[in-house]
Amino acid sequence: MSTILRAEGVTRVLPGPQPVTLVRDIDFALSPGEFVAVTGPSGSGKSSLLYLLGLLDRPTEGRISIEGRDTAAMSENELAATRLARLGFVFQFHFLLPEFTTLDNLLIPMRRLGRWDEAEREDRARALLASLGMDEAAGKLPEQLSGGMRQRAAIARALANDPALLLADEPTGNLDTRNARTVFDIFERLVADEHRSVIVVTHDQEQAARAPRQVRLVDGRIVHDSARD
Amino acid sequence: MRAETPFVALDRVSLTYGGEGGGTLAVEGLDLAISRGEFAAVVGPSGCGKSTLMKLVTGLAPASAGSVAVGGQRVAGPLKIVGMAFQNPTLLPWRTTLDNVLLPLEIVEPHRAAFRRERARHVERARALLATVGLAGFEGKYPWQLSGGMQQRASLCRALIHEPELLMLDEPFAALDAFTREELWGVLQDLWLVRRFTCILVTHDLREAVYLADTVHVMSARPGRIIATRAIDLPRPRTLEGSFEPHFVDLVHGLRDRIAAARAEA
């Protein structure tokens, strides 16, 4: 399959007395192994686009398909199952559950997916943490980790179910330059070594420049896509 | 004198951050006793070590001296019987409200096994809990589709779904506007009146402390210790109207004076 994700003529309008158009006329196709940075001014619709591409929101007009399946025909449960198995999410805030260890946090999506038995799940979680340079984090609570480690733990959780696509919304917004670099190092490796796709929404120009494909959004429209121009 | 052992007991606890020599003494000689089923609030000036207290009780930070016990057991590592809610949002953006509330059941034994066997029953329980905090009809919404107050209601449900013996709340409503915050005092009180979990609320909002707590503990400036403990003898359920009555206002002023004195000593 040559396209993971495809958006055709996608527009999203928030209804209300004064409807707000979040994004409009989005055409976008993503292949396996692509690394895309989405940039644009505040309020340009970057996050709204990521929610749509992450199947967390539905378009008002147009079509989004994932691995050839039209999402309009999918129920909420099917969308949730698809997200769980095929997509991973990282946000500015880590969203690790504070009362549970890093290991438990990583096990959550794997248990829900049910593809591996408990011993395999735990091995997987530990291997993932090790691959991100944080073997010792498994038994620790999020509070006991540094900010950079928390975000790497969040990335490990996003990768737990072996997703085809990682979607990240301002993943370096709370990090210093060194930790921001580490996050993008990881993204590069996921693409180069594991042939996953990454879409990252970011304000961080220095890190964004590292992505081979650049998409720029202004007022909800794609004004530049380096794959097309 | 009551012979009953407190559910949470801190005995002459000190904690130094940053190791020997150049470390910062966060708390010193901290004594605190909270009974099972009690709603305790901890207030104090900024930087007095309120969050350190939370970490000591939940086992996130080991005491440098003294002892911390919960449920009669000395705390030696992270506790498993705790629910937590913070100012920060911790609802997973990619899960619906209902699926967020169910999360602890997917992690904590013995609930995890029961959850797998009887998912439908637990889903009903989560729906009922969401309904008690006014979120009926929002089960299928994502966090970004909820207001900040609704997100915090859902967070409370998530913290309580696995029926923890101890609920730790660290400035849970600080990011909300005043009206929403006061609304949530009522929501939290209602949950507590029915479930009677032991609760420790860390807050800098004195009205919040008096509205919610059986006992308010005042911490000194750093190094923090408890310098005053006030029993709040207001009948329950407490109401917002009641918070403008003289006795309530007197209690708040009394606490304010105590904290002002603590700040002046710093």
Coordinates of C-alpha atoms in Angstrom, one line a residue:
Chain A
M1 CA 0.0 0.0 0.0
S2 CA 1.5 3.3 -1.0
T3 CA -0.6 5.7 0.9
I4 CA -1.2 5.5 4.7
L5 CA -3.4 8.5 5.0
R6 CA -5.2 10.6 2.5
A7 CA -7.3 13.8 2.9
E8 CA -9.3 15.0 -0.1
G9 CA -11.0 18.4 0.0
V10 CA -11.2 18.4 3.8
T11 CA -13.0 21.3 5.5
R12 CA -13.9 21.4 9.1
V13 CA -16.3 24.0 10.4
L14 CA -17.3 24.4 14.0
P15 CA -21.0 25.0 14.0
G16 CA -22.7 27.7 16.0
P17 CA -24.3 31.2 15.7
Q18 CA -21.0 32.3 14.1
P19 CA -19.5 29.2 12.5
V20 CA -15.7 29.0 12.6
T21 CA -13.8 27.4 9.8
L22 CA -10.8 25.5 11.3
V23 CA -9.3 24.1 8.1
R24 CA -10.5 24.3 4.5
D25 CA -9.9 22.4 1.2
I26 CA -7.1 20.3 2.6
D27 CA -5.6 17.8 0.1
F28 CA -2.8 15.7 1.6
A29 CA -1.5 12.2 1.1
L30 CA 1.1 10.5 3.2
S31 CA 3.3 7.5 2.2
P32 CA 5.1 5.1 4.6
G33 CA 8.4 6.4 5.7
E34 CA 7.5 10.1 5.3
F35 CA 8.5 12.6 7.9
V36 CA 6.4 15.8 7.7
A37 CA 6.6 19.0 9.7
V38 CA 3.5 21.1 9.7
T39 CA 4.2 24.8 10.6
G40 CA 2.2 28.0 10.6
P41 CA 1.1 30.9 12.7
S42 CA -0.9 30.4 15.9
G43 CA -4.5 29.8 15.1
S44 CA -3.7 28.7 11.5
G45 CA -5.4 25.3 12.1
K46 CA -2.3 23.1 12.6
S47 CA -3.8 21.3 15.6
S48 CA -7.2 21.0 14.1
L49 CA -5.6 19.4 11.0
L50 CA -3.7 16.9 13.3
Y51 CA -6.9 16.0 15.1
L52 CA -8.5 15.3 11.7
L53 CA -5.6 13.3 10.4
G54 CA -5.4 11.4 13.7
L55 CA -9.1 10.4 13.3
L56 CA -10.0 12.2 16.5
D57 CA -12.3 14.5 14.6
R58 CA -14.4 14.2 11.4
P59 CA -14.5 16.6 8.5
T60 CA -17.5 18.7 7.7
E61 CA -16.8 18.3 4.0
G62 CA -14.4 16.1 2.1
R63 CA -12.9 12.7 2.8
I64 CA -10.2 11.2 5.0
S65 CA -9.1 7.6 4.4
I66 CA -6.6 5.5 6.3
E67 CA -4.8 2.6 4.5
G68 CA -7.5 2.7 1.8
R69 CA -10.5 2.8 4.1
D70 CA -12.9 5.8 4.0
T71 CA -13.3 7.0 7.6
A72 CA -16.8 8.4 6.9
A73 CA -18.0 4.8 6.8
M74 CA -16.4 3.8 10.1
S75 CA -18.2 3.9 13.4
E76 CA -16.6 5.6 16.5
N77 CA -15.6 2.1 17.8
E78 CA -13.9 1.3 14.5
L79 CA -12.1 4.6 14.5
A80 CA -10.9 4.0 18.1
A81 CA -9.7 0.5 17.2
T82 CA -7.8 1.9 14.1
R83 CA -6.2 4.6 16.2
L84 CA -5.2 2.0 18.8
A85 CA -3.6 -0.3 16.3
R86 CA -2.2 2.0 13.6
L87 CA -1.6 5.5 15.2
G88 CA 0.5 6.8 18.0
F89 CA 0.0 10.3 19.6
V90 CA 2.4 12.6 21.3
F91 CA 1.4 16.1 22.7
Q92 CA 3.1 19.0 24.4
F93 CA 2.0 17.6 27.7
H94 CA 3.1 14.0 28.3
F95 CA -0.3 12.8 29.6
L96 CA 1.3 10.0 31.6
L97 CA -1.0 8.9 34.4
P98 CA 0.6 10.2 37.6
E99 CA -0.3 7.4 39.9
F100 CA 1.2 4.7 37.7
T101 CA 4.7 3.7 36.8
T102 CA 6.2 4.2 33.4
L103 CA 5.9 0.5 32.7
D104 CA 2.2 0.5 33.6
N105 CA 1.7 3.5 31.4
L106 CA 3.2 1.7 28.5
L107 CA 1.2 -1.4 29.1
I108 CA -2.1 0.4 28.9
P109 CA -2.4 0.5 25.1
M110 CA -0.9 -2.9 24.7
R111 CA -3.4 -4.5 27.1
R112 CA -6.2 -2.8 25.3
L113 CA -5.0 -4.1 21.9
G114 CA -4.6 -7.6 23.2
R115 CA -2.1 -8.7 20.5
W116 CA 0.5 -10.0 22.9
D117 CA 0.4 -11.9 26.2
E118 CA 1.3 -10.1 29.5
A119 CA 5.0 -11.4 29.5
E120 CA 5.5 -10.3 25.9
R121 CA 3.9 -6.9 26.6
E122 CA 6.3 -6.3 29.5
D123 CA 9.3 -7.4 27.4
R124 CA 8.2 -5.0 24.6
A125 CA 7.7 -2.1 27.0
R126 CA 11.1 -2.6 28.5
A127 CA 12.8 -3.0 25.1
L128 CA 11.1 0.2 24.0
L129 CA 12.3 2.1 27.0
A130 CA 15.8 0.7 26.5
S131 CA 15.8 1.8 22.9
L132 CA 15.0 5.3 24.0
G133 CA 17.8 5.3 26.5
M134 CA 15.7 5.0 29.7
D135 CA 16.0 1.4 31.0
E136 CA 15.8 2.6 34.5
A137 CA 12.5 4.5 34.1
A138 CA 10.3 1.4 34.0
G139 CA 9.6 1.3 37.8
K140 CA 9.4 5.0 38.3
L141 CA 6.4 7.3 38.4
P142 CA 6.2 10.2 36.0
E143 CA 6.9 12.6 38.8
Q144 CA 10.3 11.0 39.3
L145 CA 11.4 11.5 35.8
S146 CA 12.9 14.6 34.2
G147 CA 10.9 16.6 31.7
G148 CA 12.8 15.2 28.8
M149 CA 12.4 11.6 30.1
R150 CA 8.7 12.1 30.6
Q151 CA 8.3 13.1 27.0
R152 CA 10.4 10.1 25.8
A153 CA 8.2 7.9 27.9
A154 CA 5.2 9.4 26.2
I155 CA 6.8 8.6 22.8
A156 CA 7.5 5.0 24.0
R157 CA 3.8 4.7 24.9
A158 CA 2.8 6.1 21.5
L159 CA 5.0 3.3 19.9
A160 CA 3.8 0.5 22.1
N161 CA 1.4 -1.0 19.6
D162 CA 3.8 -0.7 16.7
P163 CA 2.0 2.1 14.8
A164 CA 2.4 2.9 11.2
L165 CA 2.1 6.6 11.9
L166 CA 3.1 8.9 14.7
L167 CA 1.2 12.2 15.1
A168 CA 2.9 14.8 17.3
D169 CA 1.4 18.2 18.4
E170 CA 4.1 20.6 19.7
P171 CA 6.0 17.7 21.2
T172 CA 9.0 19.9 22.2
G173 CA 6.9 22.8 23.5
N174 CA 7.9 22.1 27.1
L175 CA 11.5 21.0 26.4
D176 CA 14.9 22.7 26.3
T177 CA 16.9 22.7 23.1
R178 CA 18.9 19.6 24.0
N179 CA 15.8 17.5 24.8
A180 CA 14.0 18.9 21.8
R181 CA 16.8 17.7 19.6
T182 CA 16.6 14.2 21.2
V183 CA 12.9 14.0 20.4
F184 CA 13.5 14.8 16.7
D185 CA 16.5 12.4 16.7
I186 CA 14.0 9.7 17.7
F187 CA 11.5 10.8 15.0
E188 CA 14.3 10.6 12.4
R189 CA 15.2 7.1 13.5
L190 CA 11.6 5.9 13.5
V191 CA 11.4 7.0 9.8
A192 CA 14.8 5.9 8.7
D193 CA 15.2 2.6 10.6
E194 CA 11.7 1.5 11.1
H195 CA 10.0 2.9 8.1
R196 CA 7.2 4.6 10.1
S197 CA 5.7 7.9 9.1
V198 CA 5.7 10.9 11.4
I199 CA 3.6 14.1 11.2
V200 CA 4.7 16.8 13.6
V201 CA 3.0 20.1 14.3
T202 CA 5.6 22.5 15.7
H203 CA 6.6 26.1 16.4
D204 CA 10.2 25.0 16.7
Q205 CA 11.7 26.2 13.4
E206 CA 15.1 24.7 14.0
Q207 CA 13.7 21.2 14.6
A208 CA 11.0 21.5 11.9
A209 CA 13.7 22.1 9.3
R210 CA 15.0 18.6 9.9
A211 CA 11.8 17.0 8.3
P212 CA 12.3 16.2 4.6
R213 CA 8.7 17.3 3.9
Q214 CA 7.4 20.7 4.9
V215 CA 3.8 21.7 5.0
R216 CA 2.8 25.3 5.9
L217 CA -0.7 26.3 7.0
V218 CA -2.1 29.8 7.0
D219 CA -5.8 30.6 7.9
G220 CA -6.7 26.9 7.7
R221 CA -5.3 26.3 4.2
I222 CA -2.1 24.6 3.1
V223 CA -0.1 27.4 1.4
H224 CA 3.0 25.3 0.9
D225 CA 3.7 21.5 0.6
S226 CA 7.2 20.7 -0.4
A227 CA 6.0 17.4 -1.8
R228 CA 3.9 19.3 -4.4
D229 CA 5.7 22.6 -5.1
Chain B
M1 CA -7.5 11.0 73.6
R2 CA -8.4 8.6 70.8
A3 CA -6.5 5.3 70.6
E4 CA -7.2 4.9 66.9
T5 CA -4.2 4.9 64.7
P6 CA -4.3 7.7 62.1
F7 CA -4.6 6.5 58.4
V8 CA -1.9 8.9 57.4
A9 CA 0.8 9.7 59.9
L10 CA 3.9 11.8 59.4
D11 CA 6.2 11.8 62.4
R12 CA 9.0 14.4 62.6
V13 CA 9.7 14.2 58.9
S14 CA 12.4 16.1 57.2
L15 CA 13.3 16.2 53.5
T16 CA 16.4 17.7 52.0
Y17 CA 16.6 18.1 48.2
G18 CA 19.9 18.2 46.5
G19 CA 21.9 15.9 48.8
E20 CA 24.4 16.5 51.5
G21 CA 26.0 19.9 52.1
G22 CA 24.4 22.2 49.6
G23 CA 20.9 20.8 49.8
T24 CA 17.7 22.7 50.3
L25 CA 15.6 21.8 53.4
A26 CA 12.1 21.5 52.0
V27 CA 10.3 20.4 55.2
E28 CA 11.6 19.9 58.7
G29 CA 10.0 18.4 61.8
L30 CA 6.7 17.8 59.9
D31 CA 4.0 16.1 62.0
L32 CA 0.7 15.3 60.6
A33 CA -2.1 12.8 61.5
I34 CA -5.2 12.2 59.3
S35 CA -7.9 9.8 60.3
R36 CA -9.5 7.2 57.9
G37 CA -12.3 8.9 56.0
E38 CA -11.2 12.4 57.0
F39 CA -11.1 15.3 54.5
A40 CA -7.9 17.2 55.3
A41 CA -6.7 20.4 53.6
V42 CA -3.1 21.7 53.7
V43 CA -2.6 25.5 53.1
G44 CA 0.4 27.7 53.3
P45 CA 2.5 30.4 51.6
S46 CA 4.0 29.6 48.2
G47 CA 7.0 27.5 48.4
C48 CA 6.2 26.2 51.8
G49 CA 6.5 22.5 50.8
K50 CA 2.9 21.6 50.2
S51 CA 3.8 19.6 47.1
T52 CA 6.7 18.0 49.0
L53 CA 4.1 16.8 51.5
M54 CA 2.1 15.2 48.7
K55 CA 5.3 13.4 47.5
L56 CA 6.1 12.2 50.9
V57 CA 2.7 10.7 51.5
T58 CA 2.5 9.0 48.1
G59 CA 6.0 7.6 48.4
L60 CA 7.3 9.7 45.5
A61 CA 10.0 11.2 47.7
P62 CA 11.6 9.4 50.6
A63 CA 11.9 11.2 53.9
S64 CA 15.5 12.2 54.9
A65 CA 14.5 11.8 58.5
G66 CA 11.4 10.7 60.4
S67 CA 8.7 8.3 59.3
V68 CA 5.7 8.4 57.0
A69 CA 3.0 5.7 57.3
V70 CA -0.2 5.2 55.4
G71 CA -2.8 2.6 56.5
G72 CA -0.5 1.4 59.3
Q73 CA 2.3 0.6 56.8
R74 CA 5.5 2.6 56.6
V75 CA 5.8 4.2 53.1
A76 CA 8.9 2.9 51.4
G77 CA 8.0 3.4 47.7
P78 CA 5.1 4.6 45.5
L79 CA 1.7 3.7 47.0
K80 CA -0.8 1.7 45.1
I81 CA -3.9 2.7 46.9
V82 CA -4.0 6.3 45.8
G83 CA -6.0 8.3 43.4
M84 CA -4.7 11.6 42.2
A85 CA -5.9 14.7 40.5
F86 CA -3.7 17.7 39.6
Q87 CA -4.1 21.1 38.1
N88 CA -2.7 19.8 34.9
P89 CA -4.9 17.9 32.5
T90 CA -4.2 14.2 32.5
L91 CA -7.1 12.9 30.4
L92 CA -5.7 11.2 27.3
P93 CA -6.6 13.3 24.2
W94 CA -7.1 10.2 22.1
R95 CA -9.7 8.5 24.4
T96 CA -13.3 9.4 25.0
T97 CA -14.4 10.6 28.4
L98 CA -15.7 7.2 29.3
D99 CA -12.6 5.4 28.2
N100 CA -10.5 7.9 30.2
V101 CA -12.5 7.2 33.4
L102 CA -12.1 3.4 32.8
L103 CA -8.3 3.7 32.6
P104 CA -7.3 2.8 36.2
L105 CA -9.5 -0.4 35.9
E106 CA -7.2 -1.5 33.0
I107 CA -4.2 -1.1 35.3
V108 CA -4.9 -1.8 38.9
E109 CA -5.4 -5.3 40.3
P110 CA -7.8 -6.8 41.4
H111 CA -9.9 -4.5 39.2
R112 CA -8.1 -5.5 36.0
A113 CA -9.1 -9.1 36.1
A114 CA -12.6 -8.2 37.1
F115 CA -12.7 -5.6 34.3
R116 CA -11.8 -8.1 31.7
R117 CA -14.5 -10.5 32.9
E118 CA -17.3 -8.0 33.4
R119 CA -16.6 -5.1 31.2
A120 CA -20.3 -4.2 30.8
R121 CA -20.8 -3.9 34.6
H122 CA -17.8 -1.6 35.0
V123 CA -18.8 0.5 32.0
E124 CA -22.2 1.0 33.7
R125 CA -20.4 2.0 37.0
A126 CA -18.3 4.6 35.1
R127 CA -21.4 6.0 33.4
A128 CA -23.2 6.2 36.7
L129 CA -20.2 8.0 38.3
L130 CA -20.0 10.4 35.3
A131 CA -23.7 11.1 35.8
T132 CA -23.2 12.0 39.5
V133 CA -20.8 14.8 38.5
G134 CA -23.2 16.0 35.8
L135 CA -21.5 14.5 32.7
A136 CA -24.3 12.2 31.6
G137 CA -24.4 12.5 27.8
F138 CA -20.7 13.4 27.5
E139 CA -19.3 9.8 27.7
G140 CA -18.4 9.7 24.0
K141 CA -16.8 13.2 23.8
Y142 CA -13.1 13.7 23.7
P143 CA -11.3 15.9 26.2
W144 CA -10.8 18.7 23.7
Q145 CA -14.6 18.8 23.3
L146 CA -15.1 19.5 27.0
S147 CA -14.7 22.7 29.0
G148 CA -11.9 22.9 31.6
G149 CA -14.4 22.3 34.4
M150 CA -15.9 19.3 32.7
Q151 CA -12.4 17.9 32.2
Q152 CA -11.7 18.3 35.9
R153 CA -15.0 16.5 36.7
A154 CA -14.0 13.6 34.5
S155 CA -10.5 13.6 36.2
L156 CA -12.2 13.3 39.6
C157 CA -14.2 10.3 38.3
R158 CA -11.0 8.8 36.9
A159 CA -9.2 9.2 40.2
L160 CA -12.1 7.5 42.1
I161 CA -13.3 4.7 39.7
H162 CA -10.9 2.1 41.3
E163 CA -12.1 3.2 44.7
P164 CA -8.8 4.2 46.1
E165 CA -8.5 4.5 49.9
L166 CA -6.7 7.8 49.6
L167 CA -7.4 10.7 47.2
M168 CA -4.6 13.2 46.8
L169 CA -5.6 16.5 45.2
D170 CA -2.9 19.0 44.4
E171 CA -4.5 22.4 43.5
P172 CA -7.0 20.5 41.4
F173 CA -9.1 23.6 40.5
A174 CA -6.5 26.3 40.4
A175 CA -6.6 26.6 36.6
L176 CA -10.4 27.1 36.5
D177 CA -12.4 30.4 36.7
A178 CA -13.9 31.3 40.1
F179 CA -17.5 30.2 39.2
T180 CA -16.5 26.8 37.9
R181 CA -14.1 26.3 40.8
E182 CA -16.9 26.9 43.3
E183 CA -19.2 24.6 41.4
L184 CA -16.6 21.9 41.6
W185 CA -16.4 22.3 45.4
G186 CA -20.0 21.1 45.5
V187 CA -19.2 18.2 43.1
L188 CA -16.2 17.0 45.2
Q189 CA -18.1 17.3 48.5
D190 CA -21.0 15.2 47.1
L191 CA -18.6 12.5 46.0
W192 CA -16.9 12.5 49.4
L193 CA -20.2 12.4 51.3
V194 CA -21.2 9.3 49.5
R195 CA -17.8 7.5 49.3
R196 CA -15.9 8.8 52.4
F197 CA -12.5 8.2 51.0
T198 CA -9.6 9.8 53.0
C199 CA -8.6 12.9 51.2
I200 CA -5.7 15.3 51.3
L201 CA -6.3 18.6 49.4
V202 CA -3.4 20.9 48.9
T203 CA -4.6 24.4 48.0
H204 CA -3.8 28.0 48.4
D205 CA -7.5 28.9 48.3
L206 CA -8.6 29.3 51.9
R207 CA -12.3 29.4 51.1
E208 CA -11.8 26.1 49.2
A209 CA -10.1 24.6 52.2
V210 CA -12.8 25.7 54.7
Y211 CA -15.6 24.7 52.3
L212 CA -14.3 21.2 51.8
A213 CA -12.2 20.1 54.8
D214 CA -12.9 18.6 58.2
T215 CA -9.5 19.8 59.3
V216 CA -7.2 22.5 57.8
H217 CA -3.5 22.4 58.4
V218 CA -1.4 25.5 58.0
M219 CA 2.2 25.1 56.9
S220 CA 5.0 27.5 57.7
A221 CA 7.4 29.1 55.1
R222 CA 10.3 26.8 54.1
P223 CA 11.4 24.6 55.7
G224 CA 7.7 23.7 56.0
R225 CA 6.1 22.3 59.1
I226 CA 2.6 22.3 60.4
I227 CA 2.2 25.5 62.5
A228 CA -1.6 25.4 63.1
T229 CA -4.4 22.9 62.8
R230 CA -8.0 24.1 62.7
A231 CA -11.1 21.7 62.9
I232 CA -13.8 23.1 60.6
D233 CA -17.0 22.6 62.6
L234 CA -19.4 23.6 59.9
P235 CA -22.3 21.2 59.2
R236 CA -22.5 19.3 55.9
P237 CA -23.5 19.5 53.2
R238 CA -21.9 22.9 53.0
T239 CA -23.2 25.4 50.5
L240 CA -21.9 28.4 48.7
E241 CA -24.4 30.6 50.5
G242 CA -23.0 29.3 53.8
S243 CA -19.5 30.4 52.7
F244 CA -20.7 34.0 53.2
E245 CA -22.0 33.5 56.7
P246 CA -20.0 35.0 59.7
H247 CA -18.6 31.8 61.1
F248 CA -17.3 30.6 57.7
V249 CA -15.8 34.0 57.1
D250 CA -14.2 34.0 60.6
L251 CA -12.6 30.7 59.9
V252 CA -11.1 31.9 56.6
H253 CA -9.8 35.1 58.3
G254 CA -8.3 33.1 61.1
L255 CA -6.4 31.0 58.6
R256 CA -5.4 34.1 56.6
D257 CA -3.9 35.7 59.8
R258 CA -2.0 32.5 60.6
I259 CA -0.5 32.4 57.1
A260 CA 0.3 36.1 57.1
A261 CA 2.2 35.5 60.3
A262 CA 4.1 32.6 58.7
R263 CA 5.1 34.8 55.8
A264 CA 6.3 37.5 58.1
E265 CA 8.5 35.0 59.9
A266 CA 10.1 34.0 56.6

